[in-house]
Amino acid sequence: MRVLIVEDETAAYENLLDILKEVAPDIQIAGNTESVTQTVHWLQSNPAPDLIFMDIHLSDGSAFAIFDKVELEVPIVFTTAYDKYAIEAFKVNSIDYLLKPVKEEALEHALEKYSKFTHQDIIQYLSQLTRLAPARKYKDKLLIPYKDRLVPINLDEVSFFYTSDKNTSVYLKDGRNYPYSKTLEQIMPSLDPANFIRANKQFILNRESVTDITIWFDNRLLVTLDVDVPERIYISKNKASEFKAWMVNNEA
């Protein structure tokens, strides 16, 4: 059985992988994707897996956006640390819904349920996913606490978000920057993934701020923005294809 794991947290991915190897050593890991864009690209470029383990909260938004871009006939086991109130709703139609950290017993139960699903069961279940998923609304403005006031900022004014030593800042296209109390992990789900991308552990970038992309010697990408940055922005080799697709696809 070929399995695709859609998970953007390294620790969660490794935990799931370890348990899979323990309870189902014959399973083949066909791939691991970390975002909506990367998952869509993988599904469009590879033979369909037999089963997908999918985190709901990905680096560039909700996993439900995947279903708007590709037609799936593959059963899915959702994994997440959140959405506890949605568990019962998903259990009505899904293969299973596992809370993180995933436990061995729960994973075994999910695989047992999968083995009993017919192709027709899968088609019927997938047809209801988009009805279960709420329409996603993204922010268009931030309210930044600064000294003794609140500064309203339109997101199209933002060039990038940057974090260093657990401190996050918002950098604007006019050169201003403000400290921001949220982490990049907390910020990204509220941003429209068509306009913003998690470039690496330090940066979330606005598409309109990218002015140049250089192919680095090890197939990384070096990104230049329309404003000065605290450090060079590199896109890893593994994420380079996703980043290039995001840059040219207005529906990413």
mmCIF file of C-alpha atoms in Angstrom:
data_model
loop_
_atom_site.group_PDB
_atom_site.id
_atom_site.type_symbol
_atom_site.label_atom_id
_atom_site.label_comp_id
_atom_site.label_asym_id
_atom_site.label_seq_id
_atom_site.Cartn_x
_atom_site.Cartn_y
_atom_site.Cartn_z
ATOM 1 C CA MET A 1 0.000 0.000 0.000
ATOM 2 C CA ARG A 2 1.348 3.414 -1.052
ATOM 3 C CA VAL A 3 0.786 6.245 1.408
ATOM 4 C CA LEU A 4 1.151 10.020 1.028
ATOM 5 C CA ILE A 5 1.749 11.983 4.235
ATOM 6 C CA VAL A 6 0.663 15.636 4.139
ATOM 7 C CA GLU A 7 2.303 17.166 7.201
ATOM 8 C CA ASP A 8 4.347 20.347 7.734
ATOM 9 C CA GLU A 9 5.623 19.602 11.258
ATOM 10 C CA THR A 10 8.816 17.524 11.291
ATOM 11 C CA ALA A 11 8.177 15.994 14.710
ATOM 12 C CA ALA A 12 4.606 15.006 13.801
ATOM 13 C CA TYR A 13 5.761 13.508 10.501
ATOM 14 C CA GLU A 14 8.490 11.460 12.174
ATOM 15 C CA ASN A 15 6.098 10.256 14.878
ATOM 16 C CA LEU A 16 3.553 9.111 12.291
ATOM 17 C CA LEU A 17 6.276 7.473 10.216
ATOM 18 C CA ASP A 18 7.644 5.557 13.217
ATOM 19 C CA ILE A 19 4.203 4.234 14.148
ATOM 20 C CA LEU A 20 3.397 3.248 10.571
ATOM 21 C CA LYS A 21 6.632 1.276 10.358
ATOM 22 C CA GLU A 22 5.729 -0.458 13.607
ATOM 23 C CA VAL A 23 2.096 -1.395 12.890
ATOM 24 C CA ALA A 24 2.265 -1.787 9.088
ATOM 25 C CA PRO A 25 5.855 -2.429 7.977
ATOM 26 C CA ASP A 26 4.756 -3.284 4.419
ATOM 27 C CA ILE A 27 3.424 0.238 3.800
ATOM 28 C CA GLN A 28 5.399 2.256 1.238
ATOM 29 C CA ILE A 29 5.713 6.002 1.870
ATOM 30 C CA ALA A 30 5.107 7.473 -1.578
ATOM 31 C CA GLY A 31 5.822 11.035 -0.513
ATOM 32 C CA ASN A 32 5.637 13.783 2.102
ATOM 33 C CA THR A 33 4.238 17.233 1.291
ATOM 34 C CA GLU A 34 4.049 20.223 3.607
ATOM 35 C CA SER A 35 1.572 22.670 2.070
ATOM 36 C CA VAL A 36 -1.551 23.018 -0.053
ATOM 37 C CA THR A 37 0.473 24.088 -3.097
ATOM 38 C CA GLN A 38 3.048 21.329 -2.744
ATOM 39 C CA THR A 39 0.354 18.675 -2.226
ATOM 40 C CA VAL A 40 -1.610 19.776 -5.294
ATOM 41 C CA HIS A 41 1.578 19.671 -7.373
ATOM 42 C CA TRP A 42 2.468 16.204 -6.038
ATOM 43 C CA LEU A 43 -0.988 14.790 -6.725
ATOM 44 C CA GLN A 44 -0.955 16.188 -10.244
ATOM 45 C CA SER A 45 2.526 14.792 -10.962
ATOM 46 C CA ASN A 46 2.421 11.309 -9.397
ATOM 47 C CA PRO A 47 0.253 8.196 -9.494
ATOM 48 C CA ALA A 48 -2.504 8.360 -6.877
ATOM 49 C CA PRO A 49 -1.541 6.790 -3.536
ATOM 50 C CA ASP A 50 -3.784 4.233 -1.854
ATOM 51 C CA LEU A 51 -4.221 6.299 1.299
ATOM 52 C CA ILE A 52 -3.442 9.847 2.466
ATOM 53 C CA PHE A 53 -2.664 10.972 6.017
ATOM 54 C CA MET A 54 -3.441 14.699 5.978
ATOM 55 C CA ASP A 55 -2.934 17.403 8.574
ATOM 56 C CA ILE A 56 -5.693 20.023 8.326
ATOM 57 C CA HIS A 57 -3.543 23.056 9.205
ATOM 58 C CA LEU A 58 -0.740 23.375 6.641
ATOM 59 C CA SER A 59 1.980 25.971 6.167
ATOM 60 C CA ASP A 60 0.011 27.914 3.534
ATOM 61 C CA GLY A 61 -3.552 27.418 4.755
ATOM 62 C CA SER A 62 -6.303 24.863 5.240
ATOM 63 C CA ALA A 63 -5.964 21.422 3.673
ATOM 64 C CA PHE A 64 -9.534 21.768 2.408
ATOM 65 C CA ALA A 65 -8.209 24.076 -0.308
ATOM 66 C CA ILE A 66 -6.641 20.971 -1.876
ATOM 67 C CA PHE A 67 -10.082 19.616 -2.737
ATOM 68 C CA ASP A 68 -10.867 22.781 -4.721
ATOM 69 C CA LYS A 69 -7.868 22.210 -6.973
ATOM 70 C CA VAL A 70 -7.687 18.451 -7.565
ATOM 71 C CA GLU A 71 -10.292 15.719 -7.828
ATOM 72 C CA LEU A 72 -9.458 12.978 -5.347
ATOM 73 C CA GLU A 73 -10.650 9.389 -5.252
ATOM 74 C CA VAL A 74 -8.300 8.452 -2.431
ATOM 75 C CA PRO A 75 -9.364 7.846 1.193
ATOM 76 C CA ILE A 76 -7.991 10.316 3.730
ATOM 77 C CA VAL A 77 -7.176 10.025 7.411
ATOM 78 C CA PHE A 78 -7.116 13.513 8.918
ATOM 79 C CA THR A 79 -4.572 14.347 11.613
ATOM 80 C CA THR A 80 -4.614 17.513 13.687
ATOM 81 C CA ALA A 81 -3.999 18.918 17.139
ATOM 82 C CA TYR A 82 -7.081 21.140 16.937
ATOM 83 C CA ASP A 83 -10.734 21.264 15.816
ATOM 84 C CA LYS A 84 -11.937 19.008 18.608
ATOM 85 C CA TYR A 85 -15.516 20.124 18.077
ATOM 86 C CA ALA A 86 -15.383 18.941 14.456
ATOM 87 C CA ILE A 87 -14.340 15.392 15.261
ATOM 88 C CA GLU A 88 -17.833 13.923 15.306
ATOM 89 C CA ALA A 89 -18.776 15.646 12.042
ATOM 90 C CA PHE A 90 -15.760 14.207 10.287
ATOM 91 C CA LYS A 91 -16.236 10.736 11.706
ATOM 92 C CA VAL A 92 -19.601 10.534 9.967
ATOM 93 C CA ASN A 93 -17.933 10.488 6.557
ATOM 94 C CA SER A 94 -14.179 10.111 6.909
ATOM 95 C CA ILE A 95 -11.968 7.073 7.153
ATOM 96 C CA ASP A 96 -10.831 8.424 10.508
ATOM 97 C CA TYR A 97 -9.760 11.554 12.343
ATOM 98 C CA LEU A 98 -6.673 11.300 14.556
ATOM 99 C CA LEU A 99 -5.626 13.799 17.204
ATOM 100 C CA LYS A 100 -1.935 14.590 17.591
ATOM 101 C CA PRO A 101 0.253 13.190 18.881
ATOM 102 C CA VAL A 102 -0.987 10.150 16.980
ATOM 103 C CA LYS A 103 -1.138 6.990 19.094
ATOM 104 C CA GLU A 104 -0.386 3.472 17.872
ATOM 105 C CA GLU A 105 -3.800 2.107 18.843
ATOM 106 C CA ALA A 106 -5.643 4.922 17.030
ATOM 107 C CA LEU A 107 -3.559 4.438 13.891
ATOM 108 C CA GLU A 108 -4.200 0.695 13.873
ATOM 109 C CA HIS A 109 -7.921 1.409 14.143
ATOM 110 C CA ALA A 110 -7.759 3.819 11.192
ATOM 111 C CA LEU A 111 -5.974 1.244 9.016
ATOM 112 C CA GLU A 112 -8.547 -1.382 9.984
ATOM 113 C CA LYS A 113 -11.374 0.965 8.944
ATOM 114 C CA TYR A 114 -9.572 1.685 5.662
ATOM 115 C CA SER A 115 -9.347 -2.017 4.860
ATOM 116 C CA LYS A 116 -13.147 -2.283 5.039
ATOM 117 C CA PHE A 117 -13.911 0.666 2.731
ATOM 118 C CA THR A 118 -15.132 -0.082 -0.787
ATOM 119 C CA HIS A 119 -14.417 2.186 -3.739
ATOM 120 C CA GLN A 120 -18.017 3.414 -3.631
ATOM 121 C CA ASP A 121 -17.675 4.243 0.083
ATOM 122 C CA ILE A 122 -14.635 6.375 -0.736
ATOM 123 C CA ILE A 123 -16.365 8.278 -3.564
ATOM 124 C CA GLN A 124 -19.400 8.980 -1.383
ATOM 125 C CA TYR A 125 -17.240 10.168 1.508
ATOM 126 C CA LEU A 126 -15.072 12.473 -0.610
ATOM 127 C CA SER A 127 -18.124 14.073 -2.224
ATOM 128 C CA GLN A 128 -19.139 15.382 1.206
ATOM 129 C CA LEU A 129 -15.802 16.858 2.277
ATOM 130 C CA THR A 130 -16.314 20.224 0.625
ATOM 131 C CA ARG A 131 -19.733 20.535 2.280
ATOM 132 C CA LEU A 132 -18.165 19.903 5.692
ATOM 133 C CA ALA A 133 -15.410 22.458 5.112
ATOM 134 C CA PRO A 134 -16.372 26.031 6.023
ATOM 135 C CA ALA A 135 -15.684 28.741 3.462
ATOM 136 C CA ARG A 136 -12.309 30.217 4.292
ATOM 137 C CA LYS A 137 -12.048 33.936 4.969
ATOM 138 C CA TYR A 138 -8.647 35.579 5.029
ATOM 139 C CA LYS A 139 -7.593 38.778 6.753
ATOM 140 C CA ASP A 140 -7.082 41.949 4.721
ATOM 141 C CA LYS A 141 -5.899 44.117 7.609
ATOM 142 C CA LEU A 142 -3.748 43.885 10.739
ATOM 143 C CA LEU A 143 -4.049 45.880 13.937
ATOM 144 C CA ILE A 144 -0.552 46.214 15.385
ATOM 145 C CA PRO A 145 -0.079 47.261 19.045
ATOM 146 C CA TYR A 146 2.748 49.799 19.059
ATOM 147 C CA LYS A 147 3.729 51.776 22.166
ATOM 148 C CA ASP A 148 0.494 53.381 23.410
ATOM 149 C CA ARG A 149 -1.554 52.985 20.217
ATOM 150 C CA LEU A 150 -2.879 50.501 17.661
ATOM 151 C CA VAL A 151 -1.640 50.818 14.088
ATOM 152 C CA PRO A 152 -4.034 49.594 11.343
ATOM 153 C CA ILE A 153 -2.129 48.102 8.395
ATOM 154 C CA ASN A 154 -3.531 46.783 5.138
ATOM 155 C CA LEU A 155 -1.995 43.433 4.246
ATOM 156 C CA ASP A 156 -1.171 44.627 0.731
ATOM 157 C CA GLU A 157 1.208 47.113 2.432
ATOM 158 C CA VAL A 158 3.152 44.223 4.038
ATOM 159 C CA SER A 159 6.328 43.112 2.301
ATOM 160 C CA PHE A 160 7.166 40.261 4.671
ATOM 161 C CA PHE A 161 6.904 38.837 8.184
ATOM 162 C CA TYR A 162 10.195 37.907 9.855
ATOM 163 C CA THR A 163 11.067 36.006 13.002
ATOM 164 C CA SER A 164 14.370 35.755 14.849
ATOM 165 C CA ASP A 165 15.067 34.526 18.392
ATOM 166 C CA LYS A 166 11.302 33.973 18.844
ATOM 167 C CA ASN A 167 10.578 37.631 18.045
ATOM 168 C CA THR A 168 8.372 38.431 15.055
ATOM 169 C CA SER A 169 8.236 41.684 13.081
ATOM 170 C CA VAL A 170 6.070 43.002 10.256
ATOM 171 C CA TYR A 171 8.000 44.815 7.503
ATOM 172 C CA LEU A 172 6.108 47.218 5.239
ATOM 173 C CA LYS A 173 6.848 48.252 1.678
ATOM 174 C CA ASP A 174 7.491 51.844 2.763
ATOM 175 C CA GLY A 175 10.384 50.721 5.000
ATOM 176 C CA ARG A 176 8.589 50.780 8.351
ATOM 177 C CA ASN A 177 8.580 47.742 10.603
ATOM 178 C CA TYR A 178 6.748 46.850 13.792
ATOM 179 C CA PRO A 179 7.118 44.100 16.390
ATOM 180 C CA TYR A 180 4.232 41.605 16.276
ATOM 181 C CA SER A 181 3.280 39.269 19.105
ATOM 182 C CA LYS A 182 2.227 36.297 16.953
ATOM 183 C CA THR A 183 4.468 33.538 15.586
ATOM 184 C CA LEU A 184 4.713 32.767 11.874
ATOM 185 C CA GLU A 185 2.807 29.540 12.562
ATOM 186 C CA GLN A 186 -0.067 31.594 14.001
ATOM 187 C CA ILE A 187 0.052 34.211 11.242
ATOM 188 C CA MET A 188 0.111 32.028 8.123
ATOM 189 C CA PRO A 189 -3.348 30.388 8.357
ATOM 190 C CA SER A 190 -5.019 33.825 8.366
ATOM 191 C CA LEU A 191 -3.251 34.931 5.162
ATOM 192 C CA ASP A 192 -4.460 34.271 1.627
ATOM 193 C CA PRO A 193 -2.042 31.623 0.240
ATOM 194 C CA ALA A 194 -2.436 33.146 -3.216
ATOM 195 C CA ASN A 195 -0.624 36.248 -1.920
ATOM 196 C CA PHE A 196 1.618 35.014 0.914
ATOM 197 C CA ILE A 197 3.927 32.024 1.323
ATOM 198 C CA ARG A 198 5.987 30.594 4.187
ATOM 199 C CA ALA A 199 9.371 30.768 2.486
ATOM 200 C CA ASN A 200 11.365 29.192 5.329
ATOM 201 C CA LYS A 201 11.540 29.204 9.138
ATOM 202 C CA GLN A 202 12.283 32.938 9.237
ATOM 203 C CA PHE A 203 10.096 34.496 6.522
ATOM 204 C CA ILE A 204 6.554 34.800 5.190
ATOM 205 C CA LEU A 205 6.668 36.698 1.882
ATOM 206 C CA ASN A 206 4.180 38.788 -0.066
ATOM 207 C CA ARG A 207 4.203 37.763 -3.740
ATOM 208 C CA GLU A 208 4.080 41.392 -4.896
ATOM 209 C CA SER A 209 7.301 42.184 -3.012
ATOM 210 C CA VAL A 210 9.445 39.610 -4.839
ATOM 211 C CA THR A 211 11.629 41.391 -7.392
ATOM 212 C CA ASP A 212 14.249 38.770 -8.265
ATOM 213 C CA ILE A 213 14.951 35.042 -7.846
ATOM 214 C CA THR A 214 18.470 33.640 -8.199
ATOM 215 C CA ILE A 215 19.180 29.912 -8.612
ATOM 216 C CA TRP A 216 21.865 29.153 -6.017
ATOM 217 C CA PHE A 217 24.679 26.641 -6.495
ATOM 218 C CA ASP A 218 22.936 23.849 -4.541
ATOM 219 C CA ASN A 219 19.562 24.367 -6.279
ATOM 220 C CA ARG A 220 18.301 26.585 -3.510
ATOM 221 C CA LEU A 221 16.670 29.859 -4.528
ATOM 222 C CA LEU A 222 17.857 33.256 -3.329
ATOM 223 C CA VAL A 223 14.928 35.684 -3.211
ATOM 224 C CA THR A 224 15.261 39.462 -3.452
ATOM 225 C CA LEU A 225 12.474 41.742 -2.254
ATOM 226 C CA ASP A 226 11.554 45.360 -2.899
ATOM 227 C CA VAL A 227 12.800 46.353 0.576
ATOM 228 C CA ASP A 228 15.889 45.667 2.664
ATOM 229 C CA VAL A 229 15.772 42.404 4.649
ATOM 230 C CA PRO A 230 17.481 41.439 7.948
ATOM 231 C CA GLU A 231 19.134 38.392 6.333
ATOM 232 C CA ARG A 232 19.230 36.663 2.973
ATOM 233 C CA ILE A 233 16.099 34.764 2.014
ATOM 234 C CA TYR A 234 16.804 31.233 0.797
ATOM 235 C CA ILE A 235 14.223 28.741 -0.444
ATOM 236 C CA SER A 236 15.335 25.157 0.133
ATOM 237 C CA LYS A 237 15.860 22.745 -2.739
ATOM 238 C CA ASN A 238 12.838 20.724 -1.585
ATOM 239 C CA LYS A 239 10.560 23.753 -1.637
ATOM 240 C CA ALA A 240 11.922 25.424 -4.775
ATOM 241 C CA SER A 241 9.380 23.882 -7.166
ATOM 242 C CA GLU A 242 6.492 24.861 -4.912
ATOM 243 C CA PHE A 243 7.781 28.424 -4.632
ATOM 244 C CA LYS A 244 8.186 28.813 -8.390
ATOM 245 C CA ALA A 245 4.676 27.429 -8.982
ATOM 246 C CA TRP A 246 3.268 29.853 -6.402
ATOM 247 C CA MET A 247 4.965 32.804 -8.098
ATOM 248 C CA VAL A 248 3.321 32.164 -11.483
ATOM 249 C CA ASN A 249 -0.031 30.747 -10.395
ATOM 250 C CA ASN A 250 -2.553 33.331 -9.305
ATOM 251 C CA GLU A 251 -4.739 30.544 -7.918
ATOM 252 C CA ALA A 252 -1.974 28.961 -5.824
#
